Each structure stands twice: as structure tokens, then as C-alpha cells.
Amino acid sequence: DVKVTQSSRYLVKRTGEKVFLECVQDMDHENMFWYRQDPGLGLRLIYFSYDVKMKEKGDIPEGYSVSREKKERFSLILESASTNQTSMYLCASSPAGLYNEQFFGPGTRLTVL
Amino acid sequence: AQTVTQSQPEMSVQEAETVTLSCTYDTSESDYYLFWYKQPPSRQMILVIRQEAYKQQNATENRFSVNFQKAAKSFSLKISDSQLGDAAMYFCAYRSGAGSYQLTFGKGTKLSVIP
């Protein structure tokens, strides 16, 4: 079974803190993704990576950065957390190939106070 | 930019009955892929079914099937013999066939199953 894990299910941070969200997949997938999920807005892509050290901006990259130093790990970084970044963050991975499905992690619910 | 619209924020169905969730999309491309994902309460999102735009035959996976109308840009999901475990958020998603791995999601439909 493909497994995508995220470092925390729940996280509470203060405004201005630097926040790291970690995602690990165990199936040697080329592609990894970070989404933000908000009620009534669906899932919106923040960043994705199609190879180690490669990244592309999604629809809402502002306020976020990413790092992919190893194939299995993709980190989302909030340089200076703000209250409007309170949300559910979902990580996903997929093999190469446009028809291939994305496998999702359990999500991290981040609250910024 | 492509957009995906799910016009039904919430739906309900009696157990063992059939329900159809609607999805429309806007694109100028002819080559693309469509997906339905399911997100059960407090559980991970999983793929339900997918369709390649160049295939006219509607995809089917057990009790789940789609009605793909390319000209109308419609991609509805039919769930037959609904079960309690079908209760979830359902998201329709679009991926361009032009080489991008980006998925564009609709806002979701929350399906309740009534025993």
C-alpha cells in the first residue's frame, strides 16, 4: 500500500512563527504536492515538485515556500505564520504520468493564533 | 484557466438508493483527465474513479460510474446501492493533458447517507 504520512495531525502556532510541515511518501513517487483545504473553497494547490530540488508554484504560493532535498520528503514552510494561514494542509504524491492518481496524506490542521 | 464547478454543496440519499453528483468544468483543451475523489470524515482522500477525455466510454468501478458528456463539459458521478460508508465529501478534479501535473478541484459535495 502506498503510504503518505504527515508529521503532525494538529498544530498550533503563534503569529510570526516559522512553521515546517513535513510529508513523507514510501512509494518512490516522482511528484509531490501541497494543498490547502478550506470549507467552501475545496482544495487549492500551493506548490508541487516533480523531482528532487525542483518545484513549481501552484495557485496560492504567497506566504509559503517548499523544500525537496530527498525524493521521499517534501516540506512546506510558512516563513512567518499569519492567522489567515489557519487551515487544513494536505500532502499528496503520485508517480509520473498524467493519468496516475494522487495519493493523499491524512492532513495537518494548522491553527495560527 | 480551467475551472471546476460542483453545484450541489450538500446531498443526501437513502441507503440502497442511487444518487448522482454533478460536476461541470470549463476548458478550451481537447485532451484532459477527470477524477472523482472521496474524503470520508477524518480520513484520507482516496480516488473513486477517473476518465480520460479521449475515451467515449464512461468509466465504471463497481457501484460507481460516471456520465461523461464531453460536449457539455459535464462529468457526473453516479453511486448505486448507496451504503453508509459512502458518506463523505466528494471532489471532482480536472487535469490538463498538456503536461502539467496540477489538479484543479471543485469545491466539493457533502454526501449524507440516511439509514
PDB file of C-alpha atoms in Angstrom:
ATOM      1  CA  ASP A   1       0.000   0.000   0.000  1.00  0.00           C
ATOM      2  CA  VAL A   2       1.113   3.495  -0.778  1.00  0.00           C
ATOM      3  CA  LYS A   3       1.632   5.468   2.337  1.00  0.00           C
ATOM      4  CA  VAL A   4       1.834   9.219   2.610  1.00  0.00           C
ATOM      5  CA  THR A   5       2.476  10.473   6.102  1.00  0.00           C
ATOM      6  CA  GLN A   6       2.447  13.966   7.530  1.00  0.00           C
ATOM      7  CA  SER A   7       4.418  14.951  10.589  1.00  0.00           C
ATOM      8  CA  SER A   8       1.502  16.262  12.642  1.00  0.00           C
ATOM      9  CA  ARG A   9      -2.275  15.876  12.619  1.00  0.00           C
ATOM     10  CA  TYR A  10      -2.795  19.046  14.646  1.00  0.00           C
ATOM     11  CA  LEU A  11      -0.510  22.024  15.096  1.00  0.00           C
ATOM     12  CA  VAL A  12      -0.967  25.306  16.944  1.00  0.00           C
ATOM     13  CA  LYS A  13       1.433  28.163  16.273  1.00  0.00           C
ATOM     14  CA  ARG A  14       1.637  31.851  17.016  1.00  0.00           C
ATOM     15  CA  THR A  15       1.612  34.687  14.509  1.00  0.00           C
ATOM     16  CA  GLY A  16       5.091  35.349  13.165  1.00  0.00           C
ATOM     17  CA  GLU A  17       6.477  31.890  13.921  1.00  0.00           C
ATOM     18  CA  LYS A  18       8.260  29.885  11.250  1.00  0.00           C
ATOM     19  CA  VAL A  19       6.330  26.682  10.637  1.00  0.00           C
ATOM     20  CA  PHE A  20       7.503  23.482   8.991  1.00  0.00           C
ATOM     21  CA  LEU A  21       5.068  20.867   7.711  1.00  0.00           C
ATOM     22  CA  GLU A  22       6.677  17.601   6.684  1.00  0.00           C
ATOM     23  CA  CYS A  23       5.423  14.993   4.256  1.00  0.00           C
ATOM     24  CA  VAL A  24       6.961  11.604   3.505  1.00  0.00           C
ATOM     25  CA  GLN A  25       5.935   9.028   0.921  1.00  0.00           C
ATOM     26  CA  ASP A  26       7.230   5.491   0.693  1.00  0.00           C
ATOM     27  CA  MET A  27       6.483   4.565  -2.915  1.00  0.00           C
ATOM     28  CA  ASP A  28       9.303   6.287  -4.776  1.00  0.00           C
ATOM     29  CA  HIS A  29       6.889   8.700  -6.448  1.00  0.00           C
ATOM     30  CA  GLU A  30       8.315  11.432  -8.625  1.00  0.00           C
ATOM     31  CA  ASN A  31       5.634  14.010  -7.879  1.00  0.00           C
ATOM     32  CA  MET A  32       4.641  15.555  -4.579  1.00  0.00           C
ATOM     33  CA  PHE A  33       2.073  18.234  -3.820  1.00  0.00           C
ATOM     34  CA  TRP A  34       0.943  20.559  -1.064  1.00  0.00           C
ATOM     35  CA  TYR A  35      -2.686  21.650  -0.934  1.00  0.00           C
ATOM     36  CA  ARG A  36      -4.665  23.834   1.351  1.00  0.00           C
ATOM     37  CA  GLN A  37      -8.262  22.825   2.110  1.00  0.00           C
ATOM     38  CA  ASP A  38     -10.798  25.358   3.387  1.00  0.00           C
ATOM     39  CA  PRO A  39     -14.561  24.892   3.794  1.00  0.00           C
ATOM     40  CA  GLY A  40     -16.435  26.040   0.725  1.00  0.00           C
ATOM     41  CA  LEU A  41     -13.234  26.506  -1.274  1.00  0.00           C
ATOM     42  CA  GLY A  42     -12.208  22.925  -1.959  1.00  0.00           C
ATOM     43  CA  LEU A  43      -8.536  22.109  -2.383  1.00  0.00           C
ATOM     44  CA  ARG A  44      -6.128  24.687  -3.702  1.00  0.00           C
ATOM     45  CA  LEU A  45      -2.621  23.845  -4.816  1.00  0.00           C
ATOM     46  CA  ILE A  46       0.169  25.706  -3.054  1.00  0.00           C
ATOM     47  CA  TYR A  47       3.277  24.123  -4.590  1.00  0.00           C
ATOM     48  CA  PHE A  48       4.288  20.912  -6.253  1.00  0.00           C
ATOM     49  CA  SER A  49       7.529  19.172  -7.065  1.00  0.00           C
ATOM     50  CA  TYR A  50       8.218  16.788  -9.937  1.00  0.00           C
ATOM     51  CA  ASP A  51      11.759  15.891  -8.917  1.00  0.00           C
ATOM     52  CA  VAL A  52      14.293  16.424  -6.173  1.00  0.00           C
ATOM     53  CA  LYS A  53      15.137  20.105  -5.771  1.00  0.00           C
ATOM     54  CA  MET A  54      12.522  21.006  -8.422  1.00  0.00           C
ATOM     55  CA  LYS A  55       9.390  22.936  -7.573  1.00  0.00           C
ATOM     56  CA  GLU A  56       6.595  24.822  -9.250  1.00  0.00           C
ATOM     57  CA  LYS A  57       4.141  27.315  -7.880  1.00  0.00           C
ATOM     58  CA  GLY A  58       0.521  26.371  -7.684  1.00  0.00           C
ATOM     59  CA  ASP A  59      -2.450  28.684  -7.403  1.00  0.00           C
ATOM     60  CA  ILE A  60      -1.733  30.180  -3.970  1.00  0.00           C
ATOM     61  CA  PRO A  61       2.037  30.186  -3.270  1.00  0.00           C
ATOM     62  CA  GLU A  62       2.146  33.538  -1.488  1.00  0.00           C
ATOM     63  CA  GLY A  63       3.400  33.237   2.073  1.00  0.00           C
ATOM     64  CA  TYR A  64       4.719  29.710   1.536  1.00  0.00           C
ATOM     65  CA  SER A  65       7.901  28.049   0.387  1.00  0.00           C
ATOM     66  CA  VAL A  66       8.856  24.403  -0.104  1.00  0.00           C
ATOM     67  CA  SER A  67      11.866  22.171   0.038  1.00  0.00           C
ATOM     68  CA  ARG A  68      12.557  18.801  -1.531  1.00  0.00           C
ATOM     69  CA  GLU A  69      16.047  17.598  -0.749  1.00  0.00           C
ATOM     70  CA  LYS A  70      15.190  13.892  -0.941  1.00  0.00           C
ATOM     71  CA  LYS A  71      12.767  12.148  -3.235  1.00  0.00           C
ATOM     72  CA  GLU A  72      10.571  10.835  -0.450  1.00  0.00           C
ATOM     73  CA  ARG A  73      10.247  14.057   1.540  1.00  0.00           C
ATOM     74  CA  PHE A  74       8.519  17.331   0.712  1.00  0.00           C
ATOM     75  CA  SER A  75       8.365  20.147   3.231  1.00  0.00           C
ATOM     76  CA  LEU A  76       6.058  23.129   3.327  1.00  0.00           C
ATOM     77  CA  ILE A  77       7.398  26.204   5.106  1.00  0.00           C
ATOM     78  CA  LEU A  78       5.473  29.157   6.413  1.00  0.00           C
ATOM     79  CA  GLU A  79       8.185  31.766   6.864  1.00  0.00           C
ATOM     80  CA  SER A  80       6.100  33.971   9.152  1.00  0.00           C
ATOM     81  CA  ALA A  81       2.775  32.415  10.031  1.00  0.00           C
ATOM     82  CA  SER A  82      -0.323  34.574   9.880  1.00  0.00           C
ATOM     83  CA  THR A  83      -3.864  33.952  11.099  1.00  0.00           C
ATOM     84  CA  ASN A  84      -5.154  33.675   7.533  1.00  0.00           C
ATOM     85  CA  GLN A  85      -2.974  30.609   7.110  1.00  0.00           C
ATOM     86  CA  THR A  86      -5.100  28.716   9.610  1.00  0.00           C
ATOM     87  CA  SER A  87      -6.293  25.781   7.525  1.00  0.00           C
ATOM     88  CA  MET A  88      -6.080  22.065   6.756  1.00  0.00           C
ATOM     89  CA  TYR A  89      -2.952  21.214   4.781  1.00  0.00           C
ATOM     90  CA  LEU A  90      -2.894  18.094   2.635  1.00  0.00           C
ATOM     91  CA  CYS A  91       0.140  16.490   1.096  1.00  0.00           C
ATOM     92  CA  ALA A  92      -0.089  14.142  -1.883  1.00  0.00           C
ATOM     93  CA  SER A  93       2.217  12.145  -4.100  1.00  0.00           C
ATOM     94  CA  SER A  94       1.916  10.458  -7.474  1.00  0.00           C
ATOM     95  CA  PRO A  95       4.058   8.575  -9.941  1.00  0.00           C
ATOM     96  CA  ALA A  96       4.922  10.187 -13.254  1.00  0.00           C
ATOM     97  CA  GLY A  97       2.134  10.055 -15.821  1.00  0.00           C
ATOM     98  CA  LEU A  98      -0.831  12.373 -16.163  1.00  0.00           C
ATOM     99  CA  TYR A  99      -3.416   9.631 -15.730  1.00  0.00           C
ATOM    100  CA  ASN A 100      -1.995   8.498 -12.424  1.00  0.00           C
ATOM    101  CA  GLU A 101      -3.895   9.203  -9.256  1.00  0.00           C
ATOM    102  CA  GLN A 102      -2.590  11.256  -6.405  1.00  0.00           C
ATOM    103  CA  PHE A 103      -2.268   9.565  -3.009  1.00  0.00           C
ATOM    104  CA  PHE A 104      -3.072  11.802  -0.093  1.00  0.00           C
ATOM    105  CA  GLY A 105      -1.803  12.039   3.441  1.00  0.00           C
ATOM    106  CA  PRO A 106      -4.099  12.412   6.465  1.00  0.00           C
ATOM    107  CA  GLY A 107      -3.701  16.181   6.625  1.00  0.00           C
ATOM    108  CA  THR A 108      -2.377  18.643   9.174  1.00  0.00           C
ATOM    109  CA  ARG A 109      -4.837  21.018  10.780  1.00  0.00           C
ATOM    110  CA  LEU A 110      -2.855  24.172  11.488  1.00  0.00           C
ATOM    111  CA  THR A 111      -4.160  26.877  13.771  1.00  0.00           C
ATOM    112  CA  VAL A 112      -2.299  30.177  13.895  1.00  0.00           C
ATOM    113  CA  LEU A 113      -3.157  32.312  16.919  1.00  0.00           C
TER     114      LEU A 113
ATOM    115  CA  ALA B   1      -7.503  28.818 -16.511  1.00  0.00           C
ATOM    116  CA  GLN B   2      -9.669  25.792 -16.037  1.00  0.00           C
ATOM    117  CA  THR B   3     -12.478  25.876 -13.517  1.00  0.00           C
ATOM    118  CA  VAL B   4     -14.446  23.031 -11.980  1.00  0.00           C
ATOM    119  CA  THR B   5     -17.936  23.603 -10.621  1.00  0.00           C
ATOM    120  CA  GLN B   6     -19.852  21.357  -8.264  1.00  0.00           C
ATOM    121  CA  SER B   7     -23.253  22.974  -7.938  1.00  0.00           C
ATOM    122  CA  GLN B   8     -24.526  20.842  -5.056  1.00  0.00           C
ATOM    123  CA  PRO B   9     -22.804  21.715  -1.765  1.00  0.00           C
ATOM    124  CA  GLU B  10     -24.765  19.015   0.058  1.00  0.00           C
ATOM    125  CA  MET B  11     -26.824  15.999  -0.925  1.00  0.00           C
ATOM    126  CA  SER B  12     -28.447  13.111   0.842  1.00  0.00           C
ATOM    127  CA  VAL B  13     -29.529   9.649  -0.245  1.00  0.00           C
ATOM    128  CA  GLN B  14     -31.362   6.767   1.348  1.00  0.00           C
ATOM    129  CA  GLU B  15     -29.329   3.652   1.936  1.00  0.00           C
ATOM    130  CA  ALA B  16     -29.555   1.277  -1.056  1.00  0.00           C
ATOM    131  CA  GLU B  17     -30.782   4.059  -3.357  1.00  0.00           C
ATOM    132  CA  THR B  18     -28.947   5.735  -6.230  1.00  0.00           C
ATOM    133  CA  VAL B  19     -27.580   9.263  -6.198  1.00  0.00           C
ATOM    134  CA  THR B  20     -25.892  11.418  -8.834  1.00  0.00           C
ATOM    135  CA  LEU B  21     -23.379  14.142  -8.041  1.00  0.00           C
ATOM    136  CA  SER B  22     -22.873  16.766 -10.697  1.00  0.00           C
ATOM    137  CA  CYS B  23     -19.672  18.348 -11.953  1.00  0.00           C
ATOM    138  CA  THR B  24     -19.078  20.720 -14.818  1.00  0.00           C
ATOM    139  CA  TYR B  25     -15.799  22.166 -15.992  1.00  0.00           C
ATOM    140  CA  ASP B  26     -14.596  24.872 -18.252  1.00  0.00           C
ATOM    141  CA  THR B  27     -11.706  24.265 -20.614  1.00  0.00           C
ATOM    142  CA  SER B  28     -10.596  25.009 -24.140  1.00  0.00           C
ATOM    143  CA  GLU B  29      -8.473  21.870 -24.302  1.00  0.00           C
ATOM    144  CA  SER B  30      -9.444  18.647 -26.010  1.00  0.00           C
ATOM    145  CA  ASP B  31      -7.065  16.389 -24.117  1.00  0.00           C
ATOM    146  CA  TYR B  32      -7.522  16.133 -20.373  1.00  0.00           C
ATOM    147  CA  TYR B  33      -8.313  13.842 -17.470  1.00  0.00           C
ATOM    148  CA  LEU B  34     -11.131  13.919 -14.953  1.00  0.00           C
ATOM    149  CA  PHE B  35     -11.241  12.434 -11.476  1.00  0.00           C
ATOM    150  CA  TRP B  36     -13.619  11.944  -8.590  1.00  0.00           C
ATOM    151  CA  TYR B  37     -12.073  11.810  -5.131  1.00  0.00           C
ATOM    152  CA  LYS B  38     -13.767  10.839  -1.873  1.00  0.00           C
ATOM    153  CA  GLN B  39     -12.852  12.241   1.537  1.00  0.00           C
ATOM    154  CA  PRO B  40     -14.585  10.370   4.387  1.00  0.00           C
ATOM    155  CA  PRO B  41     -14.895  12.186   7.725  1.00  0.00           C
ATOM    156  CA  SER B  42     -11.478  12.403   9.400  1.00  0.00           C
ATOM    157  CA  ARG B  43      -9.977  10.040   6.864  1.00  0.00           C
ATOM    158  CA  GLN B  44      -7.658  10.345   3.919  1.00  0.00           C
ATOM    159  CA  MET B  45      -8.828  11.356   0.475  1.00  0.00           C
ATOM    160  CA  ILE B  46      -8.943   8.486  -2.000  1.00  0.00           C
ATOM    161  CA  LEU B  47      -9.576   8.163  -5.707  1.00  0.00           C
ATOM    162  CA  VAL B  48     -13.024   6.884  -6.655  1.00  0.00           C
ATOM    163  CA  ILE B  49     -12.916   6.890 -10.426  1.00  0.00           C
ATOM    164  CA  ARG B  50     -11.175   8.563 -13.366  1.00  0.00           C
ATOM    165  CA  GLN B  51     -11.834   9.243 -17.030  1.00  0.00           C
ATOM    166  CA  GLU B  52      -9.682  10.130 -19.991  1.00  0.00           C
ATOM    167  CA  ALA B  53     -11.330  12.717 -22.228  1.00  0.00           C
ATOM    168  CA  TYR B  54     -10.483  10.942 -25.449  1.00  0.00           C
ATOM    169  CA  LYS B  55     -12.331   7.818 -24.313  1.00  0.00           C
ATOM    170  CA  GLN B  56     -16.026   7.966 -25.099  1.00  0.00           C
ATOM    171  CA  GLN B  57     -16.923   5.023 -22.911  1.00  0.00           C
ATOM    172  CA  ASN B  58     -17.952   6.016 -19.402  1.00  0.00           C
ATOM    173  CA  ALA B  59     -15.732   4.684 -16.637  1.00  0.00           C
ATOM    174  CA  THR B  60     -17.173   2.267 -14.084  1.00  0.00           C
ATOM    175  CA  GLU B  61     -15.784   0.988 -10.789  1.00  0.00           C
ATOM    176  CA  ASN B  62     -18.167  -1.411  -9.040  1.00  0.00           C
ATOM    177  CA  ARG B  63     -21.079   0.714  -7.705  1.00  0.00           C
ATOM    178  CA  PHE B  64     -19.547   3.940  -9.017  1.00  0.00           C
ATOM    179  CA  SER B  65     -19.946   5.125 -12.583  1.00  0.00           C
ATOM    180  CA  VAL B  66     -19.647   8.381 -14.441  1.00  0.00           C
ATOM    181  CA  ASN B  67     -21.680  10.100 -17.103  1.00  0.00           C
ATOM    182  CA  PHE B  68     -19.100  11.917 -19.193  1.00  0.00           C
ATOM    183  CA  GLN B  69     -20.566  14.389 -21.669  1.00  0.00           C
ATOM    184  CA  LYS B  70     -17.587  15.995 -23.383  1.00  0.00           C
ATOM    185  CA  ALA B  71     -19.535  18.484 -25.488  1.00  0.00           C
ATOM    186  CA  ALA B  72     -21.463  19.653 -22.455  1.00  0.00           C
ATOM    187  CA  LYS B  73     -18.298  19.592 -20.307  1.00  0.00           C
ATOM    188  CA  SER B  74     -20.102  17.551 -17.709  1.00  0.00           C
ATOM    189  CA  PHE B  75     -18.742  14.731 -15.554  1.00  0.00           C
ATOM    190  CA  SER B  76     -21.310  13.437 -13.076  1.00  0.00           C
ATOM    191  CA  LEU B  77     -20.784  10.614 -10.587  1.00  0.00           C
ATOM    192  CA  LYS B  78     -23.476   8.013 -10.007  1.00  0.00           C
ATOM    193  CA  ILE B  79     -23.403   5.921  -6.859  1.00  0.00           C
ATOM    194  CA  SER B  80     -25.661   2.882  -6.974  1.00  0.00           C
ATOM    195  CA  ASP B  81     -26.892   0.892  -3.980  1.00  0.00           C
ATOM    196  CA  SER B  82     -25.641   3.575  -1.598  1.00  0.00           C
ATOM    197  CA  GLN B  83     -24.023   2.372   1.605  1.00  0.00           C
ATOM    198  CA  LEU B  84     -23.376   4.098   4.916  1.00  0.00           C
ATOM    199  CA  GLY B  85     -19.676   4.080   4.110  1.00  0.00           C
ATOM    200  CA  ASP B  86     -20.318   6.260   1.066  1.00  0.00           C
ATOM    201  CA  ALA B  87     -20.979   9.244   3.322  1.00  0.00           C
ATOM    202  CA  ALA B  88     -18.155  11.678   2.571  1.00  0.00           C
ATOM    203  CA  MET B  89     -17.085  14.805   0.768  1.00  0.00           C
ATOM    204  CA  TYR B  90     -16.738  14.176  -2.940  1.00  0.00           C
ATOM    205  CA  PHE B  91     -14.458  16.286  -5.070  1.00  0.00           C
ATOM    206  CA  CYS B  92     -14.379  16.477  -8.838  1.00  0.00           C
ATOM    207  CA  ALA B  93     -10.974  17.306 -10.321  1.00  0.00           C
ATOM    208  CA  TYR B  94      -9.536  18.223 -13.716  1.00  0.00           C
ATOM    209  CA  ARG B  95      -6.046  17.734 -15.078  1.00  0.00           C
ATOM    210  CA  SER B  96      -4.825  19.121 -18.369  1.00  0.00           C
ATOM    211  CA  GLY B  97      -3.339  16.743 -20.896  1.00  0.00           C
ATOM    212  CA  ALA B  98      -0.781  19.373 -21.849  1.00  0.00           C
ATOM    213  CA  GLY B  99       1.887  18.168 -19.451  1.00  0.00           C
ATOM    214  CA  SER B 100       1.069  19.809 -16.136  1.00  0.00           C
ATOM    215  CA  TYR B 101       0.548  17.619 -13.097  1.00  0.00           C
ATOM    216  CA  GLN B 102      -1.656  20.215 -11.446  1.00  0.00           C
ATOM    217  CA  LEU B 103      -5.144  19.123 -10.445  1.00  0.00           C
ATOM    218  CA  THR B 104      -7.932  21.697 -10.317  1.00  0.00           C
ATOM    219  CA  PHE B 105     -10.578  20.720  -7.773  1.00  0.00           C
ATOM    220  CA  GLY B 106     -14.191  21.686  -7.395  1.00  0.00           C
ATOM    221  CA  LYS B 107     -15.445  22.910  -4.042  1.00  0.00           C
ATOM    222  CA  GLY B 108     -16.913  19.568  -3.128  1.00  0.00           C
ATOM    223  CA  THR B 109     -20.269  17.951  -2.399  1.00  0.00           C
ATOM    224  CA  LYS B 110     -21.029  16.611   1.046  1.00  0.00           C
ATOM    225  CA  LEU B 111     -22.993  13.375   0.718  1.00  0.00           C
ATOM    226  CA  SER B 112     -25.024  12.042   3.626  1.00  0.00           C
ATOM    227  CA  VAL B 113     -26.443   8.524   3.596  1.00  0.00           C
ATOM    228  CA  ILE B 114     -29.656   8.017   5.537  1.00  0.00           C
ATOM    229  CA  PRO B 115     -30.160   4.566   7.086  1.00  0.00           C
TER     230      PRO B 115
END
